Short mmCIF file of C-alpha atoms in Angstrom, two decimals:
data_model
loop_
_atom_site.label_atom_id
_atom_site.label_comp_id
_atom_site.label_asym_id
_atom_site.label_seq_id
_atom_site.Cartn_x
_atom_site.Cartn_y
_atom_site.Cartn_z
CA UNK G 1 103.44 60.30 159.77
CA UNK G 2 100.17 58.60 158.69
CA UNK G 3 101.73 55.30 159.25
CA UNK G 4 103.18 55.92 163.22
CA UNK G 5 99.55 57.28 163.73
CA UNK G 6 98.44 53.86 162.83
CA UNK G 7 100.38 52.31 164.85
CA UNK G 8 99.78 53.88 167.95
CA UNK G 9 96.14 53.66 167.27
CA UNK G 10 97.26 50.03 167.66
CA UNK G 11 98.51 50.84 170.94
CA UNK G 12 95.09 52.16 171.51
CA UNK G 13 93.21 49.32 170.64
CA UNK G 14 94.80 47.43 173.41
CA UNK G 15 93.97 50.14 175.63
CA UNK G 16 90.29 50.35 174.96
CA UNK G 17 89.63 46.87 174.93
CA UNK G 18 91.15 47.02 178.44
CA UNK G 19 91.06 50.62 179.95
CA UNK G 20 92.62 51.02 182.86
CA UNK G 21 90.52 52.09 185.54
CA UNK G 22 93.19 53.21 187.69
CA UNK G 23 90.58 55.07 190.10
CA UNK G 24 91.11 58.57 187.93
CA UNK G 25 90.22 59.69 184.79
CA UNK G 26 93.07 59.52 183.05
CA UNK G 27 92.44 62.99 181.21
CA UNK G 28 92.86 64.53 183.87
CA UNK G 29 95.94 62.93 185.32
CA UNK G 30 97.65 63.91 182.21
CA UNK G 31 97.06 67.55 182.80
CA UNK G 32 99.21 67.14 185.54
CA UNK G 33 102.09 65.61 184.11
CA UNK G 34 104.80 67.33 182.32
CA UNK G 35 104.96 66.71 178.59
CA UNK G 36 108.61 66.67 177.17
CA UNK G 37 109.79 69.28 175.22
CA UNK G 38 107.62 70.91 173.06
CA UNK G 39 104.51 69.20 174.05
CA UNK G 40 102.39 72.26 175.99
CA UNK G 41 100.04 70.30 178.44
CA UNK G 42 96.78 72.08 179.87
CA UNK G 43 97.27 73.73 183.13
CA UNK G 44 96.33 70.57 185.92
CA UNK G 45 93.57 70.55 188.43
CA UNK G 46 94.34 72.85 190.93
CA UNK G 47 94.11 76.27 189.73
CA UNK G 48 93.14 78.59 191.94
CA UNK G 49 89.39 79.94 191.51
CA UNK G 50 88.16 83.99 192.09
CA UNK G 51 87.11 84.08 195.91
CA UNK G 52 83.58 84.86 194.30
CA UNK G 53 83.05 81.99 192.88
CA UNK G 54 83.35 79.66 195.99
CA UNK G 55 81.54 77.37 196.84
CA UNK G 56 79.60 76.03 200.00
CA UNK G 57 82.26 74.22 202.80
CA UNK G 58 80.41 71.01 203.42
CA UNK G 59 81.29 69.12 206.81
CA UNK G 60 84.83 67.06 206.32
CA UNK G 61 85.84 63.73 207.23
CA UNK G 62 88.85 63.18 208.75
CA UNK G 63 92.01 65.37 207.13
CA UNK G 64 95.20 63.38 206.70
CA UNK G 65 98.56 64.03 205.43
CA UNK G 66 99.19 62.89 201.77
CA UNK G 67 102.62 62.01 200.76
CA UNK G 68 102.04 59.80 198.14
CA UNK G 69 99.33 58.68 195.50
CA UNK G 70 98.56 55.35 197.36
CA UNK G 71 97.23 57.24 200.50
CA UNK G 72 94.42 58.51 198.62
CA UNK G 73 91.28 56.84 198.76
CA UNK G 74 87.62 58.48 197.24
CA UNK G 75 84.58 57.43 197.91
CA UNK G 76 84.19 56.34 194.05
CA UNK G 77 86.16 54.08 194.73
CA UNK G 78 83.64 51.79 196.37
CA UNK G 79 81.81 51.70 192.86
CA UNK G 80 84.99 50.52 190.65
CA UNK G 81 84.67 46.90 190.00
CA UNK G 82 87.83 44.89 191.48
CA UNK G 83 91.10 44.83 189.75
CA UNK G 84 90.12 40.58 189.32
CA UNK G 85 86.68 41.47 188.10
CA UNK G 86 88.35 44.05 185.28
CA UNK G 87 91.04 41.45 184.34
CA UNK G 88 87.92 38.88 183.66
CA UNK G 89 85.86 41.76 181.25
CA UNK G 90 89.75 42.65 179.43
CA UNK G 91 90.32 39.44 179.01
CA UNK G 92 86.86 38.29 177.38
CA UNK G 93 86.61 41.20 175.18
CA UNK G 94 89.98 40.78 173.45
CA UNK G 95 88.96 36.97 173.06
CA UNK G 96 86.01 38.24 170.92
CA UNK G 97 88.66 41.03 169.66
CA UNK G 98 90.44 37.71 168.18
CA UNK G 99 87.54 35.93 167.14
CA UNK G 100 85.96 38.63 165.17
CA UNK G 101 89.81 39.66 163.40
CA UNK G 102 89.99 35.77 162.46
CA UNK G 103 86.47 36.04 160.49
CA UNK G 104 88.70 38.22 158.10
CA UNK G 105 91.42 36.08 158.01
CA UNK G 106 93.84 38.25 160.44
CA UNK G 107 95.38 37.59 163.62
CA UNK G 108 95.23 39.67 166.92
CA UNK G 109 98.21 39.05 168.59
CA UNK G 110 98.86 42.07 170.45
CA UNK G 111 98.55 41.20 174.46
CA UNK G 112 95.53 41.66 176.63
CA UNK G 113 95.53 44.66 178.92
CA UNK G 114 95.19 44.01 182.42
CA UNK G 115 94.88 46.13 185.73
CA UNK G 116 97.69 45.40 188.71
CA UNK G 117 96.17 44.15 191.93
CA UNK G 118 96.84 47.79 192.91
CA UNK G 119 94.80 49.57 191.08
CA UNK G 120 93.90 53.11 192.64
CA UNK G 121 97.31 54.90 191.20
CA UNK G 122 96.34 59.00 192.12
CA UNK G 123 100.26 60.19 191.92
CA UNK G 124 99.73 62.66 189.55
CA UNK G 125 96.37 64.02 190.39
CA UNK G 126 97.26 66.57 192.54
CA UNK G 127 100.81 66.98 190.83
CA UNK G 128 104.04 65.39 192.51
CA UNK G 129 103.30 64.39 196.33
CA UNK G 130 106.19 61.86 196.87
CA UNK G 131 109.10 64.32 197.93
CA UNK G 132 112.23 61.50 196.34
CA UNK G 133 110.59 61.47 192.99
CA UNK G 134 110.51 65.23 193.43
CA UNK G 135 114.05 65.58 194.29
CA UNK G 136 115.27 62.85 191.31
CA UNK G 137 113.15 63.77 187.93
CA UNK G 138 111.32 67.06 189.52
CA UNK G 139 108.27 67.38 187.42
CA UNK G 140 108.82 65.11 184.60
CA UNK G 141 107.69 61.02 184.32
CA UNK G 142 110.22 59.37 183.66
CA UNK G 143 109.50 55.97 181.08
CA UNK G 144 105.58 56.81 181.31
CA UNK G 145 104.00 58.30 177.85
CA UNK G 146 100.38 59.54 177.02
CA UNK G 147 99.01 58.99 174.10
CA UNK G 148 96.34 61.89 172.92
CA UNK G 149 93.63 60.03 173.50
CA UNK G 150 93.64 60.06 177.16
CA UNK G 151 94.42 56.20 177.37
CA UNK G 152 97.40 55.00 178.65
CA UNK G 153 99.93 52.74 176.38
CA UNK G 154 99.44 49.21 177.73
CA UNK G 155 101.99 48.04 175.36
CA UNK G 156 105.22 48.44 173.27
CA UNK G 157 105.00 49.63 169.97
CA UNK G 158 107.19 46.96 168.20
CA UNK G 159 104.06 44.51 169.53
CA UNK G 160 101.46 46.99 168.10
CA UNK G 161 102.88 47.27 164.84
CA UNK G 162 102.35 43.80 163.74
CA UNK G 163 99.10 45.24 162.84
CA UNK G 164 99.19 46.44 159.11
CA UNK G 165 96.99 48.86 157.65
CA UNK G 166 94.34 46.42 156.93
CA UNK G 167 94.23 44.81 160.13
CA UNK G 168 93.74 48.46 161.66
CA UNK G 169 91.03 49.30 159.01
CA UNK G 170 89.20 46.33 160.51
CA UNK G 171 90.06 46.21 164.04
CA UNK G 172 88.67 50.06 163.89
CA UNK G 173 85.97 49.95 161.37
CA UNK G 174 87.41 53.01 159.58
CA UNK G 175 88.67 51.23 156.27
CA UNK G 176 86.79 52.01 152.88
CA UNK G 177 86.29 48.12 152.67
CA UNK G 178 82.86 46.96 154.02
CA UNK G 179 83.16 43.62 153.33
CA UNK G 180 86.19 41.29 153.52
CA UNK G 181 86.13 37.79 152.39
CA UNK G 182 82.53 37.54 152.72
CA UNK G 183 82.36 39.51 156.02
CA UNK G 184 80.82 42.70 156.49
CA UNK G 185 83.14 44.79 158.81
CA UNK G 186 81.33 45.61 162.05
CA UNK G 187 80.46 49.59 162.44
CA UNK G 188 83.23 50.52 164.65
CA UNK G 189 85.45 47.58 163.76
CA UNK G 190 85.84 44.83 165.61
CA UNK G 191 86.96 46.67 168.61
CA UNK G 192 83.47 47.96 168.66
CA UNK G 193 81.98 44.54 168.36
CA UNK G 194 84.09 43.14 171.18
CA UNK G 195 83.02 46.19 173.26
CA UNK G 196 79.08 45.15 172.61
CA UNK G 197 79.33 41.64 173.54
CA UNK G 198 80.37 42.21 177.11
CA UNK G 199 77.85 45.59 177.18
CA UNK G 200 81.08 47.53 177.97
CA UNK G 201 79.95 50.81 176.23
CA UNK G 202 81.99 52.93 178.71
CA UNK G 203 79.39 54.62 180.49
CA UNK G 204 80.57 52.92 184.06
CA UNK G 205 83.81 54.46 183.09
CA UNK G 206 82.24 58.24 182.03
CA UNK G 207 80.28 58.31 185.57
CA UNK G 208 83.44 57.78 187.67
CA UNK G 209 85.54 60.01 185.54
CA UNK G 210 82.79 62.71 186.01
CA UNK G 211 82.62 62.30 189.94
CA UNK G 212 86.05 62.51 190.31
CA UNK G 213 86.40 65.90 188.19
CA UNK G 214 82.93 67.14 189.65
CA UNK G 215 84.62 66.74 193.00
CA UNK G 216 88.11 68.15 192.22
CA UNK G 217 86.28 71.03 190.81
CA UNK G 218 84.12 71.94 193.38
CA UNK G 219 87.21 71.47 196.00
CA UNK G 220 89.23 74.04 194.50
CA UNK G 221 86.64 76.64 195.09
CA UNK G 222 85.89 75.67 198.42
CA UNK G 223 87.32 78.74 200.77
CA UNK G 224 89.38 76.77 203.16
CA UNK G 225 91.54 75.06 199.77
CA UNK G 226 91.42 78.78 198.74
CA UNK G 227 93.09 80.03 201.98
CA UNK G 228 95.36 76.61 201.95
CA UNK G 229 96.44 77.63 198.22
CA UNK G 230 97.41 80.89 199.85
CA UNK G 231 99.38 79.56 202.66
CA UNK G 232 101.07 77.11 200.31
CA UNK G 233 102.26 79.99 197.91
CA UNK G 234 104.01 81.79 201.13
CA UNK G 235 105.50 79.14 202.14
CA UNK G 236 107.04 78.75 198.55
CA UNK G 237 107.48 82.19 198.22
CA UNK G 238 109.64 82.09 201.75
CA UNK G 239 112.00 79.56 199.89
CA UNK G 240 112.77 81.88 196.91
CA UNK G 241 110.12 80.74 194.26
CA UNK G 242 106.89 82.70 193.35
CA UNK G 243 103.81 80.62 192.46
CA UNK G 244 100.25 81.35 192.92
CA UNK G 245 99.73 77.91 193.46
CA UNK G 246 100.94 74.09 192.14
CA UNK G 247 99.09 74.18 189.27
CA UNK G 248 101.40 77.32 188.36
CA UNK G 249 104.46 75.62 189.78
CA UNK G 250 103.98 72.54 187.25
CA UNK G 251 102.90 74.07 184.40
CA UNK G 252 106.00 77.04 184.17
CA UNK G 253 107.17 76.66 180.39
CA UNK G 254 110.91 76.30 181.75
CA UNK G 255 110.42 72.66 182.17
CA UNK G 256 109.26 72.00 178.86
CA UNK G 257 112.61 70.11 178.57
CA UNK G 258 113.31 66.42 177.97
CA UNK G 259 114.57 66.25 181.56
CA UNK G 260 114.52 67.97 184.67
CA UNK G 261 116.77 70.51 185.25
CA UNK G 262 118.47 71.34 188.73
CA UNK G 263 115.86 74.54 189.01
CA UNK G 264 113.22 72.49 188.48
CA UNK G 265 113.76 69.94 190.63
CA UNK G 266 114.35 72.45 193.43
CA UNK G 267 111.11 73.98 192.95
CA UNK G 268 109.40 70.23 192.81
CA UNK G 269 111.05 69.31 196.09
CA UNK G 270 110.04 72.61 197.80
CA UNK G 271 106.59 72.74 196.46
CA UNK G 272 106.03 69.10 197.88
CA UNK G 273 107.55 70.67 201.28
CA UNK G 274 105.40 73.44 201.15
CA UNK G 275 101.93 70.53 200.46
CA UNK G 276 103.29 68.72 203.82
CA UNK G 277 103.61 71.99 205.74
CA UNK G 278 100.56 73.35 204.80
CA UNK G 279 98.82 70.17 204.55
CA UNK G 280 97.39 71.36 201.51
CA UNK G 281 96.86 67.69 199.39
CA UNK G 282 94.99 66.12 202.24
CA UNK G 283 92.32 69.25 202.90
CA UNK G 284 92.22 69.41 198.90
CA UNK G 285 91.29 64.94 199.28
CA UNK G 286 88.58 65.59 202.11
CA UNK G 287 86.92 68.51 200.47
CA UNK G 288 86.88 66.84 197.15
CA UNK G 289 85.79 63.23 198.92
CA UNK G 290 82.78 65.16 200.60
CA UNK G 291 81.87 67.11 197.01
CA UNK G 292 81.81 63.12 195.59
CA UNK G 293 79.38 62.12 198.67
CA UNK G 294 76.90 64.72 197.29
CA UNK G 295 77.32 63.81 193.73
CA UNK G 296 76.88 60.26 194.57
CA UNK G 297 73.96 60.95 196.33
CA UNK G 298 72.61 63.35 193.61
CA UNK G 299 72.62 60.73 190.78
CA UNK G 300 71.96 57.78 192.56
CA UNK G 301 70.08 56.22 190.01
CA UNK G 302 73.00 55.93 187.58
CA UNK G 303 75.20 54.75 190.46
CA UNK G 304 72.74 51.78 190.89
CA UNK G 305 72.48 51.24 187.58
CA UNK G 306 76.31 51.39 187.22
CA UNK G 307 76.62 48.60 189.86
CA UNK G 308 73.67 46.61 187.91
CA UNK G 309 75.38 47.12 184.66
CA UNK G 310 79.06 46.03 185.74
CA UNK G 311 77.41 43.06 187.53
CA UNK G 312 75.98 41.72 183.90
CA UNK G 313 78.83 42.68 182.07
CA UNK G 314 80.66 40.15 184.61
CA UNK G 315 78.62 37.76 183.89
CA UNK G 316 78.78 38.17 179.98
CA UNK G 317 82.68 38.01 180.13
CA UNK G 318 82.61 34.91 182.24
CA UNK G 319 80.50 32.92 180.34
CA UNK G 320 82.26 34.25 176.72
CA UNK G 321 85.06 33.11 178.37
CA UNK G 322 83.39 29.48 179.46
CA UNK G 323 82.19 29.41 175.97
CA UNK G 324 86.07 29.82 173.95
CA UNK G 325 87.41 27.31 176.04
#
């Protein structure tokens, strides 16, 4: 047991020398994503809140119909550094990742993480939108695992395990060995040291994260989402299934099975239905995009310093990269 942990802590490494900033925090993606059998998962965003505890209904932007992850677009968005710009930062830091591992005479040969030119992915963030996926696997993700941590496997674990316990103890810094072959290990490992040579100490990451839950909070207390959770749990209750709302629908310890069974996926396909009728995911988007448009504005200093601070970490990849060729 001790040994797999190691091993996907491998798997980790590559993730957080390269997290992918898909546009959500990918904590709370995972609460909306079915664990196989066994697994439990938190109850996802979405949960309806006690009328008493709303909340203020700013003025909206346009409301649009949602059918699939792609069509959502926040306006935190505009603050994520480009999927080339991430690439550049991945790639430096697990060049130092490699440079620091060969100072104690290991190798890092695990691949680099890197972002897709698409890189806004919010499928899962207000639970299963596209109605085929629905109607094939139901709730479940199908090839698509998440580790504990909250970080998303970048790679295989038949790459990750070429790293043997020592390697880990120094890649992580949590070995009882301090120094190896002359080398003091860096506090945190080398991961850590890779991490503080391109000034990529996640707080860019922790400020996006935080707007995007601040905003999904706030828009499920907001008395028209309220109402729309209402209308949405008629309409499902019209085609045989009771749910309070999607949150309940996903989370209903019947599908805690390796694979979606025929109720389930009858239930996904109707509570995606019952979204597009009720145009429930796109009120739930605007509400939430105008909650982000406050918390921007409320805290921005740290957005300006977030731009600032991605700007020189840019610059600090590019020329560590300039420098190893």
């Amino acid at each position: 047991m001790q040994l797999l942990a190691r091993r996907v802590t491998a798997v980790v490494i590559t993730a957080a020398i390269g997290v992918v900033s898909f546009g959500v925090a990918t904590s709370v993606v995972a609460q909306s994503r079915v664990q196989p059998a066994g697994a439990g998962g938190a109850a996802p965003t979405g949960a309806a809140s006690d009328a008493s505890a709303a909340v203020e209904e700013l003025k909206l932007g346009q409301v649009t119909d949602v059918r699939v992850g792609s069509d959502i677009v926040f306006p935190v968005d505009s603050y994520r550094m480009s999927p080339e710009d991430q690439n550049v930062v991945f790639l430096a830091e697990h060049k130092a990742m490699q440079s620091c591992m060969a100072r104690f005479g290991e190798s890092f040969d695990v691949p680099p993480q890197t972002v897709p030119a698409e890189s806004h992915d919010y499928d899962r963030l207000f639970g299963v939108l596209d109605l085929a996926q629905a109607q094939s696997t139901g709730y479940h993700v199908v090839g698509d695992e998440i580790l504990e941590s909250g970080e998303g496997a970048g790679i295989a674990e038949k790459d990750a395990s070429s790293l043997d316990e020592r390697a880990l103890d120094i890649a992580m810094g949590d070995g009882s060995d301090r120094e190896i072959n002359g080398q003091t290990v860096p506090a945190g490992g080398c991961i850590s040291e890779a991490r503080s040579i391109t000034g990529d100490d996640g707080s860019s990451q922790a400020l996006l994260e935080s707007t995007v839950a601040y905003g999904l909070r706030q828009s499920d207390r907001d008395p028209r989402v309220l109402a729309a959770f209402r209308s949405w749990s008629e309409c499902m209750k019209a085609n045989g299934f009771t749910y309070e709302t999607p949150a309940a629908a996903i989370n209903d310890p019947k599908w805690a099975t390796s694979k979606a069974s025929a109720a389930e996926i009858q239930v996904a396909a109707s509570d995606v239905n019952c979204k597009l009728s009720t145009g429930l995911t796109g009120l739930r988007v605007a509400v939430a995009s105008a909650w982000q448009d406050e918390y921007i504005s409320s805290h921005a200093d740290e957005f300006k310093s977030l731009s600032g601070g991605d700007a020189t970490k840019l610059a600090k990849a590019r020329s560590l990269l300039a420098t190893a060729r």
